[in-house]
N, CA, C and O of each residue as an XYZ file, in Angstrom:
748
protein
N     -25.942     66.720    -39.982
C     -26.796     67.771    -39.470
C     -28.263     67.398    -39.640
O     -28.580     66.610    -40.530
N     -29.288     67.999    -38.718
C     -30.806     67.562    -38.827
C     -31.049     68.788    -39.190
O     -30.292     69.757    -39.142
N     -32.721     68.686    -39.756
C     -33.003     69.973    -40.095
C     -34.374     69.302    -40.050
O     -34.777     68.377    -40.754
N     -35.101     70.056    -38.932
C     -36.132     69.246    -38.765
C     -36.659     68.358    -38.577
O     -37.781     68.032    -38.966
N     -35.720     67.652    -37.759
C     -36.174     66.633    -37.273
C     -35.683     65.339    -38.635
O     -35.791     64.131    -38.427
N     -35.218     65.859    -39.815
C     -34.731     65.282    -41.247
C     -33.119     65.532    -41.455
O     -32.550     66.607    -41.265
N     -32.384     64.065    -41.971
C     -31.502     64.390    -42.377
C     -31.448     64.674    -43.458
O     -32.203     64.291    -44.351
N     -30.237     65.636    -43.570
C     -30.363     66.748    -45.033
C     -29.962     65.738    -45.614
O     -30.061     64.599    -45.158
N     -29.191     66.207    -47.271
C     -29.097     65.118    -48.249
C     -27.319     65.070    -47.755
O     -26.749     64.128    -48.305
N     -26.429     65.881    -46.871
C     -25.365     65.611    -47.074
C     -25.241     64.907    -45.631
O     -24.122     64.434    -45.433
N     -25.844     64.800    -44.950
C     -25.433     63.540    -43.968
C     -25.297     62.179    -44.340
O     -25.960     61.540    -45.157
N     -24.055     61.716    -43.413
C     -24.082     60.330    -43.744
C     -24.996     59.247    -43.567
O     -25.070     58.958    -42.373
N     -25.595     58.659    -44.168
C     -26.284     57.766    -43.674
C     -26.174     56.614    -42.458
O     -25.070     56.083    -42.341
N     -27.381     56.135    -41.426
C     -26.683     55.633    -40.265
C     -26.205     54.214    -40.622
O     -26.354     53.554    -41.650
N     -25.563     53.935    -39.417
C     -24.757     52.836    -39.724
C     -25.998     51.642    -39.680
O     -26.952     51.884    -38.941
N     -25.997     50.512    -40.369
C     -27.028     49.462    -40.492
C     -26.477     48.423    -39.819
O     -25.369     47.967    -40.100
N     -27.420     47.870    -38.636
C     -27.463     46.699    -37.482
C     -27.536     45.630    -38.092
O     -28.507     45.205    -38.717
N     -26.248     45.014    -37.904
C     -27.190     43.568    -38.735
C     -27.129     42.516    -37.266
O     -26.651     42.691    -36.146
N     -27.766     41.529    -37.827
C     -28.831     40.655    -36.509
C     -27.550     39.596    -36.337
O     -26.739     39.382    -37.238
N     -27.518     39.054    -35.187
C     -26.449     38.420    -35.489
C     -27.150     36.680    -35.093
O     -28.117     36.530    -35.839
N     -26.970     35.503    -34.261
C     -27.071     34.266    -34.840
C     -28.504     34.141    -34.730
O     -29.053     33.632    -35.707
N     -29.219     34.482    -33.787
C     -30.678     34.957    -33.147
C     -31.877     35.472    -33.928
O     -33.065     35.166    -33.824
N     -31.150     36.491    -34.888
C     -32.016     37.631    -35.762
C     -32.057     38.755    -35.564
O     -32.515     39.615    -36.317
N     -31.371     38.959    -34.052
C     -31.443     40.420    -33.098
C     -30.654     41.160    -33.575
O     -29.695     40.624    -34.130
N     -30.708     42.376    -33.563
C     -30.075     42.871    -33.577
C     -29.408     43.889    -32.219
O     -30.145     44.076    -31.251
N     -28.184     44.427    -32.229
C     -27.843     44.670    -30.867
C     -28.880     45.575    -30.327
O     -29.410     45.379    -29.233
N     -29.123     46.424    -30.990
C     -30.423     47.613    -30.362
C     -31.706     46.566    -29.973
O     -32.254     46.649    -28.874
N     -32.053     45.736    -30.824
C     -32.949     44.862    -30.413
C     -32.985     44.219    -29.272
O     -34.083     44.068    -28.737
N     -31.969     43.774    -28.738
C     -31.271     43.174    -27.906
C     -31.290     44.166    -26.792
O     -32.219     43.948    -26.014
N     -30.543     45.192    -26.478
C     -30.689     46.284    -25.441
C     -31.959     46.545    -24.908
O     -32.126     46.633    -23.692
N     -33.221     46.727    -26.037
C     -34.336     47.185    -25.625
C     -35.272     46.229    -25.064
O     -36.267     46.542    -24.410
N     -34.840     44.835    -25.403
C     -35.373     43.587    -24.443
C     -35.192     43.578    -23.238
O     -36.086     43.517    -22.394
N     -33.513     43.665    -22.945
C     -33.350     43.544    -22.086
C     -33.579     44.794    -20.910
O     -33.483     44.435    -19.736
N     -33.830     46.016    -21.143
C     -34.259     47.256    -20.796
C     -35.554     47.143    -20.157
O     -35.884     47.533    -19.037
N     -36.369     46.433    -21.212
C     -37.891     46.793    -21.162
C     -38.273     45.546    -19.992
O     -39.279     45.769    -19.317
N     -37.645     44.468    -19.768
C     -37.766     43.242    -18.791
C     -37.235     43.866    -17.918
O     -38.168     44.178    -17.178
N     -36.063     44.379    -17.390
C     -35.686     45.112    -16.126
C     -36.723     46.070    -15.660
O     -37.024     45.862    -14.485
N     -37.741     47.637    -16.545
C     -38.756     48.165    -16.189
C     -39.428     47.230    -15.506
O     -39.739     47.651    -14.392
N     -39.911     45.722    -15.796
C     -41.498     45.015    -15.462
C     -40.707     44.805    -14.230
O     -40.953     45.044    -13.047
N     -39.745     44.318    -14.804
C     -39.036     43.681    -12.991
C     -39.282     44.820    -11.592
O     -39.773     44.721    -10.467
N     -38.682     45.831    -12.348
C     -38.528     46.800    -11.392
C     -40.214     47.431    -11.036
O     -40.089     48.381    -10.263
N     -41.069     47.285    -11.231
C     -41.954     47.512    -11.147
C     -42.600     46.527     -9.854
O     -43.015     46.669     -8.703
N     -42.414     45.595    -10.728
C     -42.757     44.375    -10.011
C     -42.403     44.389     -8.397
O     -43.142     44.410     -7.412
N     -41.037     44.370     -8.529
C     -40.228     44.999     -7.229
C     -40.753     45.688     -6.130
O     -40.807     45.293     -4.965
N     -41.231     47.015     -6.715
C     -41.429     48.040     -5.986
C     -43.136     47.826     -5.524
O     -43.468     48.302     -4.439
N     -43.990     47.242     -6.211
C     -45.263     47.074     -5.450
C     -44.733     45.904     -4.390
O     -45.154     46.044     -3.242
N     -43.918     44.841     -4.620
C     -43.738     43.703     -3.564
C     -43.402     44.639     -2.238
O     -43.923     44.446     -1.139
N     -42.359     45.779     -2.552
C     -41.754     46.391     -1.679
C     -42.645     47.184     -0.835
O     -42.518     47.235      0.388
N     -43.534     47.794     -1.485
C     -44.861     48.588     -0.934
C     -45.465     47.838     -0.166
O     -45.264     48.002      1.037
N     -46.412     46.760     -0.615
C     -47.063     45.938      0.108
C     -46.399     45.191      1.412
O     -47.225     44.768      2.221
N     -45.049     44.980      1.713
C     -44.176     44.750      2.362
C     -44.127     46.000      3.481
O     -44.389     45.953      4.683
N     -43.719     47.081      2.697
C     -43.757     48.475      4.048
C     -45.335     48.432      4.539
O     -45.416     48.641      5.750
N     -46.221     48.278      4.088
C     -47.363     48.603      4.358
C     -47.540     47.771      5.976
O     -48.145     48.327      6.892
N     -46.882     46.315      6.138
C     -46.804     45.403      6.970
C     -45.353     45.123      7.564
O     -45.033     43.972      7.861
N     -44.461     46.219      7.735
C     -43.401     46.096      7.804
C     -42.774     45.486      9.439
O     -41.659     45.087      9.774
N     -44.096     45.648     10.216
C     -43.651     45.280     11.422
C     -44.335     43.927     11.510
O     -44.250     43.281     12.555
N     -44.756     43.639     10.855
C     -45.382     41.743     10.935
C     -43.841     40.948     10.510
O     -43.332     39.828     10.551
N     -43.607     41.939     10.209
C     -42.485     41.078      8.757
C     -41.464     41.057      9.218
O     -41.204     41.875     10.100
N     -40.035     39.659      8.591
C     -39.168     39.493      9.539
C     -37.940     39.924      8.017
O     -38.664     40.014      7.025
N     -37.205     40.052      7.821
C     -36.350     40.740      6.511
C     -35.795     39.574      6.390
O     -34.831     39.705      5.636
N     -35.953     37.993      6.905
C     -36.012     36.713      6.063
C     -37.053     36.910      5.286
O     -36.799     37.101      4.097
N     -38.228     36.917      5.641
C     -39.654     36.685      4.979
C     -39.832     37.803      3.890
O     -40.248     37.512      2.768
N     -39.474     39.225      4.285
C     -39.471     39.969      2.904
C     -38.423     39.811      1.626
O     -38.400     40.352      0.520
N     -37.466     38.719      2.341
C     -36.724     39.012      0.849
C     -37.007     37.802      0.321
O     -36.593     37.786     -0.837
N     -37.613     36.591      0.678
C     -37.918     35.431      0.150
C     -39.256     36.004     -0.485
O     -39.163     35.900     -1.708
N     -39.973     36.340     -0.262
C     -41.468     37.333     -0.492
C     -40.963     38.030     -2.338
O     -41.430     37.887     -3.469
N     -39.987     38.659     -1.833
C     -39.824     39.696     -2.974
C     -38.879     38.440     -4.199
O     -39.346     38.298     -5.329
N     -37.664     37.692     -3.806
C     -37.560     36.760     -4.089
C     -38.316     36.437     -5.361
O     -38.204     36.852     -6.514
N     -39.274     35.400     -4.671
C     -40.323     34.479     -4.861
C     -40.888     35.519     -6.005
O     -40.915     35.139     -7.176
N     -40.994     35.829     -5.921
C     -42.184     37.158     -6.773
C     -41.573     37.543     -7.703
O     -42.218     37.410     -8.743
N     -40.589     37.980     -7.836
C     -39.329     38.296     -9.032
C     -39.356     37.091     -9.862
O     -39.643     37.069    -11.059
N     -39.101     36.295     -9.281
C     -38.452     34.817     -9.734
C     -40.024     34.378    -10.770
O     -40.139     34.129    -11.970
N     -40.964     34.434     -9.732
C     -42.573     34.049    -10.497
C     -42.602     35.110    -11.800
O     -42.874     34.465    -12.812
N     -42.420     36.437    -12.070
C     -42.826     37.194    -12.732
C     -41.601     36.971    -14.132
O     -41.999     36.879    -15.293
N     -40.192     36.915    -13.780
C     -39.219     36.259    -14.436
C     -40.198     34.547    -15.640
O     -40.600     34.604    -16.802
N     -40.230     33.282    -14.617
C     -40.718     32.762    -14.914
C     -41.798     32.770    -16.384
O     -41.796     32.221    -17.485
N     -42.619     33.683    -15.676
C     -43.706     33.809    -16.598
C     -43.249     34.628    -18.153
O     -43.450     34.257    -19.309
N     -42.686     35.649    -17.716
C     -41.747     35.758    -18.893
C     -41.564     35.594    -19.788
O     -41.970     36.054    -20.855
N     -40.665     34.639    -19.402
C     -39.616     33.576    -20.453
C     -40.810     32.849    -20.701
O     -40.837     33.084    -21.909
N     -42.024     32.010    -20.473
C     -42.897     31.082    -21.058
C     -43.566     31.961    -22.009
O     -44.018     31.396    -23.005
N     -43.744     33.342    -21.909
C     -44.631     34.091    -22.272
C     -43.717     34.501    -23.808
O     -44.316     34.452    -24.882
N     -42.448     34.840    -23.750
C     -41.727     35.020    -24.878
C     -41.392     33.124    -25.301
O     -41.282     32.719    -26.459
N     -41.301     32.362    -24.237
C     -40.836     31.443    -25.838
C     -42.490     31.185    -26.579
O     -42.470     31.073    -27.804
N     -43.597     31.111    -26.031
C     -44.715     30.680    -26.249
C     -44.249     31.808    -28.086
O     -44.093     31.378    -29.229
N     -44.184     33.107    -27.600
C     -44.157     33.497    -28.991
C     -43.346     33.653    -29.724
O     -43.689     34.238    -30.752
N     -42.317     33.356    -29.639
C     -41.219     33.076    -30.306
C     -41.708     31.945    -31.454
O     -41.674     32.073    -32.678
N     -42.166     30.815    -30.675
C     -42.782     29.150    -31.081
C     -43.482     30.048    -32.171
O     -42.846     30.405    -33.162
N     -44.800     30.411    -31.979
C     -45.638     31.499    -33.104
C     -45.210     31.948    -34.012
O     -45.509     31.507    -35.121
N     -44.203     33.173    -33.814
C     -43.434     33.809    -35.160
C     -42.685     32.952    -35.942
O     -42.622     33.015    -37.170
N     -41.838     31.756    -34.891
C     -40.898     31.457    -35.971
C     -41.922     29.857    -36.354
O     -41.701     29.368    -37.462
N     -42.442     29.496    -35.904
C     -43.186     28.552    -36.128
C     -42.200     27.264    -35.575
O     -41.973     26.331    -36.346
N     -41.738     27.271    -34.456
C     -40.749     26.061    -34.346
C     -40.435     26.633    -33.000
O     -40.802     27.662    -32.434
N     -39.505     25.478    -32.604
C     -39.134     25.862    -31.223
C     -37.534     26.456    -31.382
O     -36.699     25.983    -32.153
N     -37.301     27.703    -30.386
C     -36.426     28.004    -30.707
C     -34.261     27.131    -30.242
O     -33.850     26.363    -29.372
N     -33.625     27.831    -31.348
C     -32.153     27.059    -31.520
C     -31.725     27.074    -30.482
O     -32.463     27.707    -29.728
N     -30.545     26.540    -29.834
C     -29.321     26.858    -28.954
C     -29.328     28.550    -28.692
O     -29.715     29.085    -27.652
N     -28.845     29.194    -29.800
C     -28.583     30.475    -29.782
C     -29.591     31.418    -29.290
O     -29.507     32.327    -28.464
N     -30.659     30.940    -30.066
C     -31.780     31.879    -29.529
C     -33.004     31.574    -28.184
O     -33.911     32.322    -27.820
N     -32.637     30.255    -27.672
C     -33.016     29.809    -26.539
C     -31.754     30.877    -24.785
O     -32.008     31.601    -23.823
N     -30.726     30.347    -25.317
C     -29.271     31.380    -24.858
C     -29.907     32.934    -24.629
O     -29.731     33.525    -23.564
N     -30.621     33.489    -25.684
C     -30.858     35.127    -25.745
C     -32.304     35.206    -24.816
O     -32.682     36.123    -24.086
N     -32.883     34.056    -25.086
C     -34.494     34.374    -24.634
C     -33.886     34.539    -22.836
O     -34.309     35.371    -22.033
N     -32.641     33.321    -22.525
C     -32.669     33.267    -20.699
C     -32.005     34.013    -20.231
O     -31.999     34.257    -19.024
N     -30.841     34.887    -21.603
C     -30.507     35.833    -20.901
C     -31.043     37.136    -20.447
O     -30.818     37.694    -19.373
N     -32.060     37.683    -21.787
C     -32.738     38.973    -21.326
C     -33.749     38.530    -20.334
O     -34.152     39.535    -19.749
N     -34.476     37.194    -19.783
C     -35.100     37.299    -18.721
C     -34.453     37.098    -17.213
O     -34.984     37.312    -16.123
N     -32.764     36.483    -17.605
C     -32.440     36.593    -15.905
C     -31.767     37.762    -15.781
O     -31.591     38.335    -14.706
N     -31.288     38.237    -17.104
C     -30.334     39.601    -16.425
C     -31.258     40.384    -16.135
O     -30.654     41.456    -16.178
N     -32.897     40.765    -15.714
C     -33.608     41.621    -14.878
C     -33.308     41.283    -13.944
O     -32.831     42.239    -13.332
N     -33.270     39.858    -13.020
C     -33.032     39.710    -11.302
C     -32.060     40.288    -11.026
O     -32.079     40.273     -9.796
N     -30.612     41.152    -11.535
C     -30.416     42.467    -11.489
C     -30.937     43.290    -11.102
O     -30.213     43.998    -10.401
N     -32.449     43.793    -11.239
C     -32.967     44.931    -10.793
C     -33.311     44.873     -9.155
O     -33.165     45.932     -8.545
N     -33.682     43.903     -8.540
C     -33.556     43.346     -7.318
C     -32.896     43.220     -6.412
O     -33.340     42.877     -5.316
N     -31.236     43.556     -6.733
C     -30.161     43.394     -6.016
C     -30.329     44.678     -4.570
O     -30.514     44.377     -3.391
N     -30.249     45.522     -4.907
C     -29.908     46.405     -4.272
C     -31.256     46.279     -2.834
O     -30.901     46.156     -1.662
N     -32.523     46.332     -3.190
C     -33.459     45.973     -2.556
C     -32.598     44.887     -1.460
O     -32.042     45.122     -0.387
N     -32.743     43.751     -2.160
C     -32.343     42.483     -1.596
C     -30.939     42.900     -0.345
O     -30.781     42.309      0.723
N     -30.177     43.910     -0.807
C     -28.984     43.799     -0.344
C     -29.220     44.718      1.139
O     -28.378     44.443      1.994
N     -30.348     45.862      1.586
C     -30.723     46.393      2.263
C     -31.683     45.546      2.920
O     -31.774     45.653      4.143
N     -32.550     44.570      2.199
C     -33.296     43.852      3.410
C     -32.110     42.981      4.184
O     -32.262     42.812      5.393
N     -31.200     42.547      3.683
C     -30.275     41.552      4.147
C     -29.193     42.424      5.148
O     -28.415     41.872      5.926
N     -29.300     43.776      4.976
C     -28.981     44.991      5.742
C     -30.036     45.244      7.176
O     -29.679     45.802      8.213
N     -30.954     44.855      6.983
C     -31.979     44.703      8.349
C     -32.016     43.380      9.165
O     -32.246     43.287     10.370
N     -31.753     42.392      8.308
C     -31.651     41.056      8.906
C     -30.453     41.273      9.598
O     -30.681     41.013     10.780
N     -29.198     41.649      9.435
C     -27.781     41.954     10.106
C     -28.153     42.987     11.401
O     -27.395     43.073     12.367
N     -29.073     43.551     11.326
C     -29.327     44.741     13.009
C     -28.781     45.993     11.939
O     -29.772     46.713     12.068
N     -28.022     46.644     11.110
C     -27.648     47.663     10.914
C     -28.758     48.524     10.359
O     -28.322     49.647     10.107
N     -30.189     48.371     10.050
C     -31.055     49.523      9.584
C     -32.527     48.294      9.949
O     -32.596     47.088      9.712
N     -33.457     49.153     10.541
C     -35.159     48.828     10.229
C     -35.467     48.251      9.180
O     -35.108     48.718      8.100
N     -36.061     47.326      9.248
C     -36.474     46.956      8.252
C     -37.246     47.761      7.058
O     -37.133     47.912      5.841
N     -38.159     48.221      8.200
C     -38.911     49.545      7.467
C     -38.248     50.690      6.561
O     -38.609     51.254      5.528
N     -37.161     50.788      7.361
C     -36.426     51.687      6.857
C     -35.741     51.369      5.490
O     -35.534     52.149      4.561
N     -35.358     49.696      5.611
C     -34.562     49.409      4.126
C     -35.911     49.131      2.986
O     -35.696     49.229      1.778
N     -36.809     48.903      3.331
C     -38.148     48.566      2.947
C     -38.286     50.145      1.860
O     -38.092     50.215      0.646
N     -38.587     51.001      2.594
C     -38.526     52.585      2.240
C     -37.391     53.168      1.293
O     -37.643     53.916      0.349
N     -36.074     52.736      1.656
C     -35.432     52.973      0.911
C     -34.930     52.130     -0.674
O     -34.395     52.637     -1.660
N     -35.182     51.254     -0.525
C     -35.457     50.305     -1.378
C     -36.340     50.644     -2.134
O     -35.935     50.424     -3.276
N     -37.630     51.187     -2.153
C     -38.758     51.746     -3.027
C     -38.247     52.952     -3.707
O     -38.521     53.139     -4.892
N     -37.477     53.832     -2.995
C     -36.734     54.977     -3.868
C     -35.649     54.945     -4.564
O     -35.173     55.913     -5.157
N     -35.032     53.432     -4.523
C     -33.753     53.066     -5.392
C     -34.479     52.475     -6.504
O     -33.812     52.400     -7.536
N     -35.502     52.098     -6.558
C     -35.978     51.585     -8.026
C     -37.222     52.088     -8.528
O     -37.936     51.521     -9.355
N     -37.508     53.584     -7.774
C     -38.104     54.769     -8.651
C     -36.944     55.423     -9.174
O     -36.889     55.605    -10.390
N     -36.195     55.727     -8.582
C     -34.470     55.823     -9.099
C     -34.270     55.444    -10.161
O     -34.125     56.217    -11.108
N     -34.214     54.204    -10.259
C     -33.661     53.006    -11.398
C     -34.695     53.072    -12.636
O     -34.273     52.780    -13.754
N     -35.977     53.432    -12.464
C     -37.027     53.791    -13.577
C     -36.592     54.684    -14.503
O     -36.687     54.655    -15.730
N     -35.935     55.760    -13.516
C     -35.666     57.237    -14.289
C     -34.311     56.381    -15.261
O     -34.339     56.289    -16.488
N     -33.244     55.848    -14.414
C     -31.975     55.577    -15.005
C     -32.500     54.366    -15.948
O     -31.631     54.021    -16.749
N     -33.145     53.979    -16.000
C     -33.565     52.782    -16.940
C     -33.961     53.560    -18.470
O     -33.726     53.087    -19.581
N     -34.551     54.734    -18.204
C     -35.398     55.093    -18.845
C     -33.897     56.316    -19.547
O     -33.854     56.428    -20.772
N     -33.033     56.951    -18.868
C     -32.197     57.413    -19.732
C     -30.905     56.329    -20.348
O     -30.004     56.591    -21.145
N     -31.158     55.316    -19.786
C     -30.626     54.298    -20.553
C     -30.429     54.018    -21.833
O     -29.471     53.907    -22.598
N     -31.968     53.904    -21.880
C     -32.761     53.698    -23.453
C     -32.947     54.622    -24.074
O     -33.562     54.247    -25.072
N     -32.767     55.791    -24.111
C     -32.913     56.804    -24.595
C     -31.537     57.807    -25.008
O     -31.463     58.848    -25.660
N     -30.522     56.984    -24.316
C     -29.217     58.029    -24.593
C     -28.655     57.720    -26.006
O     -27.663     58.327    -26.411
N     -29.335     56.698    -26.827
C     -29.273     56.697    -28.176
C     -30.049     57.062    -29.188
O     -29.911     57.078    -30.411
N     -30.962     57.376    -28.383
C     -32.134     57.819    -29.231
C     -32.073     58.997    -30.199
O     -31.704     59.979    -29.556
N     -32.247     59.253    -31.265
C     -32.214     60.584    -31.816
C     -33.267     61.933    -31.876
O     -33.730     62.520    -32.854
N     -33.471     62.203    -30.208
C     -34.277     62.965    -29.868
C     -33.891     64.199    -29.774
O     -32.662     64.229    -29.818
N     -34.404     65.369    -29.653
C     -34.080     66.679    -28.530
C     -34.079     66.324    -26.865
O     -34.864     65.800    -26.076
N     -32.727     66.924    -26.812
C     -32.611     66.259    -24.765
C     -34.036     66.590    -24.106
O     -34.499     65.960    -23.155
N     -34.673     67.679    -24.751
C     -36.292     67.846    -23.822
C     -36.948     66.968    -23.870
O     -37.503     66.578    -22.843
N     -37.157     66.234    -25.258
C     -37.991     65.103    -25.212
C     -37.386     64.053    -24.268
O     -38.162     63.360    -23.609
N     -36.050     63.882    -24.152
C     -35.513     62.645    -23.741
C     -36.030     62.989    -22.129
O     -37.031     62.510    -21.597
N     -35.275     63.741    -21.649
C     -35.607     64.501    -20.282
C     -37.308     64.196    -19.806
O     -37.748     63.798    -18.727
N     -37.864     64.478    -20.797
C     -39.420     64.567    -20.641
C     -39.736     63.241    -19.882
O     -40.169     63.141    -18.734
N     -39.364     62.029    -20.951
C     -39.632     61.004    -21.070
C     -39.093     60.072    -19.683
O     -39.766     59.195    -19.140
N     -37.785     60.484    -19.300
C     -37.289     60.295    -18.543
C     -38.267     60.356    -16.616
O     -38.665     59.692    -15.659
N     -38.121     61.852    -17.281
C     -39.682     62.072    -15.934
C     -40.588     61.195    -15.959
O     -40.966     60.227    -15.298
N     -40.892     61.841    -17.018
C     -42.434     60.781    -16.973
C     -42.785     59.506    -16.120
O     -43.644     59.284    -15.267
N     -41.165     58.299    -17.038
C     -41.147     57.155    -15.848
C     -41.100     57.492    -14.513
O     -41.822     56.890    -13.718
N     -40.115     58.650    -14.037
C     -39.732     58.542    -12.537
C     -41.292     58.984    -11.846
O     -41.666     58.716    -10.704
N     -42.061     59.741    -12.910
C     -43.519     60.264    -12.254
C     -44.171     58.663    -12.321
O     -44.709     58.328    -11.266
N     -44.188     57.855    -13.185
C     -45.624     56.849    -13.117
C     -44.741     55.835    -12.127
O     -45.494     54.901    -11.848
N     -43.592     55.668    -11.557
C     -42.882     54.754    -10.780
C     -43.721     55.458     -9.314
O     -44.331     54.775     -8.491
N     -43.564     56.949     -9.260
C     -44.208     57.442     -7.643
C     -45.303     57.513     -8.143
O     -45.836     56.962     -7.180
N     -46.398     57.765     -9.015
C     -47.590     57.561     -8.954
C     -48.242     55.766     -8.534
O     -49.247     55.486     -7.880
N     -47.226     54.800     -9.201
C     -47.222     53.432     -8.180
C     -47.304     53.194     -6.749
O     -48.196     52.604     -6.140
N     -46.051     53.837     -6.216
C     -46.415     53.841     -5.105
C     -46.892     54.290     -4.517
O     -47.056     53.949     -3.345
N     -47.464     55.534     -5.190
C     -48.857     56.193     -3.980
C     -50.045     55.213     -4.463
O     -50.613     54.696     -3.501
N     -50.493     54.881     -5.568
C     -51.515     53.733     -5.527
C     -51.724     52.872     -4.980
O     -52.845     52.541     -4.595
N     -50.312     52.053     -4.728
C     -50.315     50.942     -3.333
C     -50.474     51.116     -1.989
O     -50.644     50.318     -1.067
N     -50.393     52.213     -2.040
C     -49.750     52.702     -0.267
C     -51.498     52.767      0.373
O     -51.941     52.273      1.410
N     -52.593     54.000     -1.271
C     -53.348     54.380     -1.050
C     -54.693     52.723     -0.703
O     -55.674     52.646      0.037
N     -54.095     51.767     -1.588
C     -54.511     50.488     -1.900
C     -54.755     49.831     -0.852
O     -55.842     49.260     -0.770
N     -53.832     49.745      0.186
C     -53.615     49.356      1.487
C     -54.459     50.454      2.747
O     -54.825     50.098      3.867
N     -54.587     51.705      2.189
C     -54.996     52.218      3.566
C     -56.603     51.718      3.248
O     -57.294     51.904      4.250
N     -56.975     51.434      2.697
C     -58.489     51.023      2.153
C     -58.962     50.013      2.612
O     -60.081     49.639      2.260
């Protein structure tokens, strides 16, 4: 039982994570890989914007190599950007094991991309506008912000308002993105 936000003295105490060959621990681990899918998906959705903005120049080869390319660059940087500090903390370059963890939490974001990818490749076939998969594609990963965001949070030991809150919040700063780009472009 909580009592204030405190566990009383007769709750059990929580269960303790231990790290396994890496140092991670599994929560550690989840929230890597969580928090790299957000950038991705972010990432995503301005490529996707800037893309609708020019949607009739554009051929749905060129936007998904575009978005592609851009995932893949932001991925990239990444992984140099975490081993660079990895090298730092641990003072060495990192093992087998923990080289393994660094490539998995940065490729399992090109995950967040799929669905995008799978609707432009849906316009290249004749079955939807490009524009149209372009558009819809931007609302599957303001979508995916919110679900990203109760992801990480369905363990959390919050009140559902806070969680809920929080939850919004992302799906609000994901459409406050794309009205910045959209507004970015009419300029």
């Amino acid at each position: 039982p909580m009592n204030n936000g405190r566990a009383d003295s007769t709750s059990a105490p929580a269960p303790v994570e231990r790290p396994d060959e890496t140092g991670h621990t599994e929560l550690e681990q989840h929230a890597e890989r969580l928090k790299e899918r957000v950038y991705v998906t972010f990432t995503a959705l301005a490529v996707l914007i800037a893309l609708g903005t020019h949607a009739h120049e554009e051929t749905p080869g060129k936007a998904a190599l575009t978005l592609f390319i851009t995932v893949a660059g932001v991925l990239m940087a990444s992984f140099c950007a975490d081993l660079v500090a990895h090298t730092v903390v641990h003072q060495g370059l990192p093992h087998r094991a923990e080289l393994r963890h660094l490539l998995r939490v940065t490729g399992g974001a090109l995950s967040a991309v799929t669905v995008p990818l799978l609707l432009i490749g849906a316009a290249g076939l004749g079955w939807m506008h490009l524009d149209a998969a372009l558009r819809v594609g931007q609302i599957v990963l303001v979508v995916t912000l919110g679900l990203l965001a109760w992801i990480a949070l369905r363990r959390v030991k919050l009140p559902l308002w806070q969680r809920l809150l929080m939850v919004a919040a992302l799906i609000a700063i994901g459409a406050l993105a794309v009205g910045l780009e959209i507004a970015a472009h009419l300029f």
